[in-house]
Amino acid sequence: MVSRVGREIELSPVEMGSRLGRKVEIDMASGSPDPNTIPLQQIRDAYNEVIESRGPSSLFYPGAGGQHELIDEIKRYLPSLKLNSKGSIVVTSGAQHAIELVAKYLLEDNVIAVENPTFVETLASLKHRSSIVLPVNIDANGISIEELDTMTKVIRPELVYVIPNCHNPGGVNLCEDRRKALAEMASERNFFIIEDDPYRPIAGDVPSPIKNHDRTGKVIYISSFSKILAPGLRVGFIVANDEIAERVSLLEQLDFSTSTINQYVISSLLRKGFITSRMTMLYNHYKRKMKTLIDSLTDAGLSSFNEPKCGFFLLLDLKKNAFKVLEETEKRGLVFVPAKGFFLRGGDTWARLSITKSSEEQIKRGVEILKHALNQIS
Amino acid sequence: MVSRVGREIELSPVEMGSRLGRKVEIDMASGSPDPNTIPLQQIRDAYNEVIESRGPSSLFYPGAGGQHELIDEIKRYLPSLKLNSKGSIVVTSGAQHAIELVAKYLLEDNVIAVENPTFVETLASLKHRSSIVLPVNIDANGISIEELDTMTKVIRPELVYVIPNCHNPGGVNLCEDRRKALAEMASERNFFIIEDDPYRPIAGDVPSPIKNHDRTGKVIYISSFSKILAPGLRVGFIVANDEIAERVSLLEQLDFSTSTINQYVISSLLRKGFITSRMTMLYNHYKRKMKTLIDSLTDAGLSSFNEPKCGFFLLLDLKKNAFKVLEETEKRGLVFVPAKGFFLRGGDTWARLSITKSSEEQIKRGVEILKHALNQIS
């Protein structure tokens, strides 16, 4: 009477966290960028300019695949992501929508492999369409190629899902050797890779994308303007081989969800070079806040984490049940995301701490609350 | 290697038509509202006001289900649609996205029934998830209850999909008796109805929704701000029983596609009463243009159509292959949509003519081109 995904879908811990986050003083749950970094004036000017210059056509149906003007601007933008433009571009309503579209296209009860841990919300789009989800551990240098190699010798996945930069929730970057090895393995063993790379624009100097090493069109590159600009516009994109790009773009006819005017707003801001001009500034901004978190945790004797290289998140082993710890911290005004949902095995004692919505003072205070809560729990 | 929908999806004739439409003088293909009716200044003011008053929160992630402020405004808006607010509201990225979400929730190789003809793009979301699609003919008063009754005695559909007002492509309205009968049949025979009602705000004085007669929560009401305001914002909504609304809202976690700022823009325009203030004006506007089309066709001796009561479309039997006719009209600068894709059986000789993008002069000229083309073809 109801579809598989209709039965299986659950409230994500991130969505739950961000709902809780609105009610407390210190929100270390949110995956939204730092509100202070959202360039209100430039976005406002862009809306005015787009409506002024384009008139009614700024508000027509978007059509499938994206506005030509935006696609052209994204092409010019790719070198600043170190991406060799191999393949075609499809505009989407953010990276989550992009992954949903690719999953809708590729998967029908297939075997897939994902990082353990991985991002719980994108995982949902993949797992509800898969028969088996193979978890591959990550370390300080990203996904373990050895483990993936061993697994894929035994069972061929249709798709491997990877977050190469500023991993969510792990905070780590995938090292260059492993990027090459991944692309090579995909070509040899005939599986697709989703390279989910929304953090690259704020990641600082990271190795070039896995997609650059892609000989056979097996890597599907996905990014977004949510971190570098603002998530509320809901604009992202896919770079994939021509066949996948064409089919995925046709699938957009099923939702037509990407706002036309918002596409033109992004297009305008790209054309002016405004988006690329923010990259280093935002990398440094988050780096500074992350250092505050790392220092505070270290000072508090909480050191079970891989040091995040960039991005919004630090994954901390609390060594105690994270949901119980959250109950305690919530009373004192701190919310974070218990990370169990990000893990395919284990994860009960891990917390995802975000640095975006809290000030440096709040981060310090948040760590104090966390430390206190851990002491409360036997 | 690829999912069913990934294999089956095709370019829709509407999408093809609107691509062609951009290249010619007279676009009678488009499903976009009349560009002259898009209230640029008010939308622009609303963007400025929302960014000014809400600051960064206007550009955060939307979360699943919709912004509370917009949901509250939609509740207050429902009486102007004659809808008794039974059930919960889910905000979506337009009606197409709403139907995709409901289909994703409900369908997994089920039997469904749709009007013949029906809207080809929403049909795509339904048919790729169905085993059997039962076509039920429409006449000047909408879907045939007799046919549906006969069919559903033999085989129970999971879902019946209906466009009750300003039918796309048929132009007709469903009469009141049939609305009651449909709701009753759904309760008795235990199937869901999708009541797809994006045209109601511009439909004039039509009977109240099927949903008003829904005793058992089987009717899923869907509408949009695309016709009354502008399609490029991509905002629509679902009114459904609490369970469906909750599950469908969770499914939005898979795409998070509805722009936050656009939701606030709609919310602001609803609060000011601007959207309801346009209803009669737009009904009259399209009524006048439709009269021009009807008169021109009648004068040209082309009379094989049900007179549209409202909306954007007239469905005309050309009595000749519509694709061949289109080839001829295109040479002379007229594009329309051959309606075959809207039919589950037959339809080769039918054309969907839209009145939105053409002026009254262009409509007259379009009919002349059509008449000429029909004379050219043996």
XYZ file of C-alpha atoms in Angstrom, chain B residues 13-232:
220
model
C 6.186 17.020 -25.464
C 5.550 20.080 -23.295
C 9.237 20.536 -22.588
C 9.990 20.011 -26.281
C 7.250 22.477 -27.187
C 8.535 25.147 -24.849
C 12.049 24.740 -26.287
C 10.648 25.165 -29.798
C 8.425 28.008 -28.588
C 11.438 30.163 -27.789
C 12.464 30.108 -31.444
C 9.239 31.203 -33.119
C 6.980 34.243 -33.205
C 3.774 32.644 -31.906
C 4.219 30.310 -28.945
C 0.993 28.427 -28.331
C 2.920 25.618 -26.640
C 3.871 27.168 -23.325
C 2.254 26.257 -20.020
C 3.724 29.341 -18.349
C 1.299 32.096 -17.395
C 0.996 35.201 -19.563
C 4.281 37.085 -18.994
C 2.331 40.346 -18.788
C 0.528 39.072 -15.701
C 3.676 38.395 -13.669
C 3.760 41.098 -10.975
C 7.446 41.960 -11.153
C 7.344 44.969 -8.862
C 5.489 43.209 -6.062
C 7.753 40.170 -6.217
C 10.810 42.391 -6.227
C 9.499 44.355 -3.257
C 8.803 41.108 -1.447
C 12.408 39.881 -1.940
C 13.708 43.171 -0.582
C 11.342 43.105 2.350
C 12.089 39.477 3.245
C 15.868 39.983 3.172
C 15.526 43.229 5.141
C 13.222 41.873 7.811
C 14.501 38.305 8.203
C 18.196 38.741 7.518
C 20.318 35.590 7.148
C 17.474 33.299 8.246
C 15.761 34.031 4.933
C 18.593 32.063 3.329
C 19.071 29.104 5.692
C 18.240 25.537 4.675
C 14.505 25.139 4.235
C 14.119 22.013 6.353
C 11.460 19.462 5.398
C 7.757 20.243 5.145
C 7.890 24.011 4.680
C 8.424 27.178 6.708
C 5.911 27.551 9.544
C 5.106 31.107 8.499
C 4.120 29.985 5.013
C 2.095 27.039 6.306
C 0.141 29.445 8.533
C -0.498 31.796 5.613
C -1.626 28.909 3.398
C -4.107 27.869 6.120
C -5.603 31.345 5.970
C -5.590 31.189 2.147
C -7.523 27.905 1.820
C -11.022 29.421 2.230
C -10.421 31.535 -0.871
C -9.945 28.207 -2.693
C -13.247 27.031 -1.127
C -11.251 24.329 0.617
C -12.328 23.265 4.095
C -9.014 22.828 5.807
C -9.180 19.139 6.665
C -5.730 17.746 7.157
C -2.186 19.063 7.206
C -0.210 21.205 4.799
C 3.142 20.323 3.216
C 4.930 22.998 1.206
C 6.541 21.744 -2.020
C 8.542 23.070 -4.991
C 5.393 23.490 -7.079
C 2.617 21.030 -7.927
C 4.840 18.795 -10.083
C 7.176 18.214 -7.135
C 4.146 17.592 -4.914
C 2.910 14.861 -7.254
C 6.399 13.356 -7.465
C 6.511 13.213 -3.651
C 3.069 11.641 -3.329
C 3.911 9.122 -6.057
C 7.204 8.339 -4.329
C 5.314 7.712 -1.113
C 2.339 5.727 -2.399
C 3.328 3.841 -5.499
C 5.383 0.723 -6.118
C 4.132 -1.053 -9.209
C 0.481 -0.423 -8.370
C -2.612 -0.096 -10.496
C -3.648 3.528 -10.994
C -6.333 5.331 -12.979
C -5.969 8.670 -14.749
C -8.067 10.827 -16.989
C -7.674 10.237 -20.713
C -6.217 12.649 -21.716
C -4.254 13.822 -18.685
C -1.280 16.096 -18.067
C 1.710 14.329 -19.583
C 4.294 15.629 -17.107
C 2.509 14.694 -13.903
C 1.568 11.399 -15.545
C 5.277 10.621 -15.852
C 5.728 10.674 -12.062
C 2.837 8.234 -11.699
C 3.247 5.832 -14.599
C 6.897 4.987 -14.003
C 5.878 3.695 -10.586
C 2.791 1.782 -11.747
C 2.108 -1.653 -13.175
C -1.140 -0.748 -14.939
C -2.456 2.708 -15.837
C -6.213 2.650 -16.472
C -7.380 5.426 -18.812
C -10.780 6.953 -17.974
C -12.295 9.221 -20.601
C -13.319 12.800 -19.931
C -16.178 14.729 -21.460
C -17.385 18.322 -21.153
C -18.033 17.707 -17.423
C -14.752 16.028 -16.578
C -13.854 12.428 -15.794
C -16.505 9.816 -16.569
C -17.751 8.418 -13.270
C -19.531 5.582 -15.072
C -16.330 4.371 -16.684
C -14.410 4.682 -13.449
C -17.160 2.809 -11.622
C -17.114 -0.039 -14.111
C -13.338 -0.327 -14.032
C -12.927 -0.147 -10.287
C -15.498 -2.887 -9.824
C -13.156 -5.185 -11.712
C -9.775 -3.955 -10.512
C -9.048 -1.744 -7.529
C -6.628 1.093 -8.271
C -4.379 2.365 -5.516
C -4.725 5.903 -6.812
C -6.908 7.964 -9.143
C -5.385 11.145 -10.547
C -7.755 13.988 -11.438
C -7.391 17.611 -12.587
C -10.769 19.049 -11.597
C -10.522 22.652 -12.848
C -9.398 24.168 -16.177
C -8.233 20.707 -17.166
C -4.821 20.384 -18.769
C -5.091 19.724 -21.671
C -8.881 19.372 -21.870
C -9.936 22.821 -20.599
C -13.042 21.422 -18.862
C -14.270 21.637 -15.259
C -15.476 18.663 -13.247
C -19.125 19.138 -12.304
C -20.223 19.108 -8.671
C -22.090 15.789 -8.703
C -19.060 14.000 -10.024
C -16.877 15.533 -7.328
C -19.131 14.081 -4.665
C -19.332 10.738 -6.442
C -15.538 10.541 -6.775
C -14.917 11.213 -3.093
C -17.557 8.671 -2.143
C -16.124 6.029 -4.446
C -12.641 6.577 -3.005
C -13.945 5.969 0.515
C -15.987 2.927 -0.457
C -13.438 1.224 -2.664
C -10.424 2.317 -0.699
C -8.325 4.206 -3.217
C -6.564 7.532 -2.979
C -7.352 10.526 -5.172
C -4.794 13.101 -6.165
C -6.789 16.278 -6.761
C -4.353 18.364 -8.812
C -5.746 21.878 -8.663
C -3.164 24.514 -9.677
C -5.682 26.425 -11.818
C -8.340 26.988 -9.122
C -7.046 30.454 -8.162
C -7.752 31.621 -11.729
C -10.765 29.361 -12.423
C -13.562 31.765 -11.522
C -16.633 30.361 -9.793
C -16.089 26.587 -9.785
C -17.538 23.979 -7.417
C -15.699 23.380 -4.164
C -12.867 20.816 -4.169
C -13.363 17.047 -4.192
C -11.455 17.139 -0.903
C -14.414 18.875 0.759
C -16.446 15.682 0.247
C -13.691 13.426 1.587
C -14.977 11.466 4.599
C -12.016 9.160 5.133
C -8.862 11.097 4.293
C -8.472 9.545 0.846
C -8.196 12.807 -1.120
C -4.769 14.429 -1.481
C -5.245 18.030 -2.547
C -2.428 19.748 -4.458
C -2.128 23.341 -5.599
C 0.525 25.853 -6.570
C 1.329 29.544 -6.862
C 2.615 29.107 -10.417
C -0.529 30.275 -12.235
C -1.725 32.961 -9.837
C 1.733 34.471 -9.300
C 4.778 33.064 -11.125
C 6.108 29.576 -11.830
C 9.776 30.512 -11.402
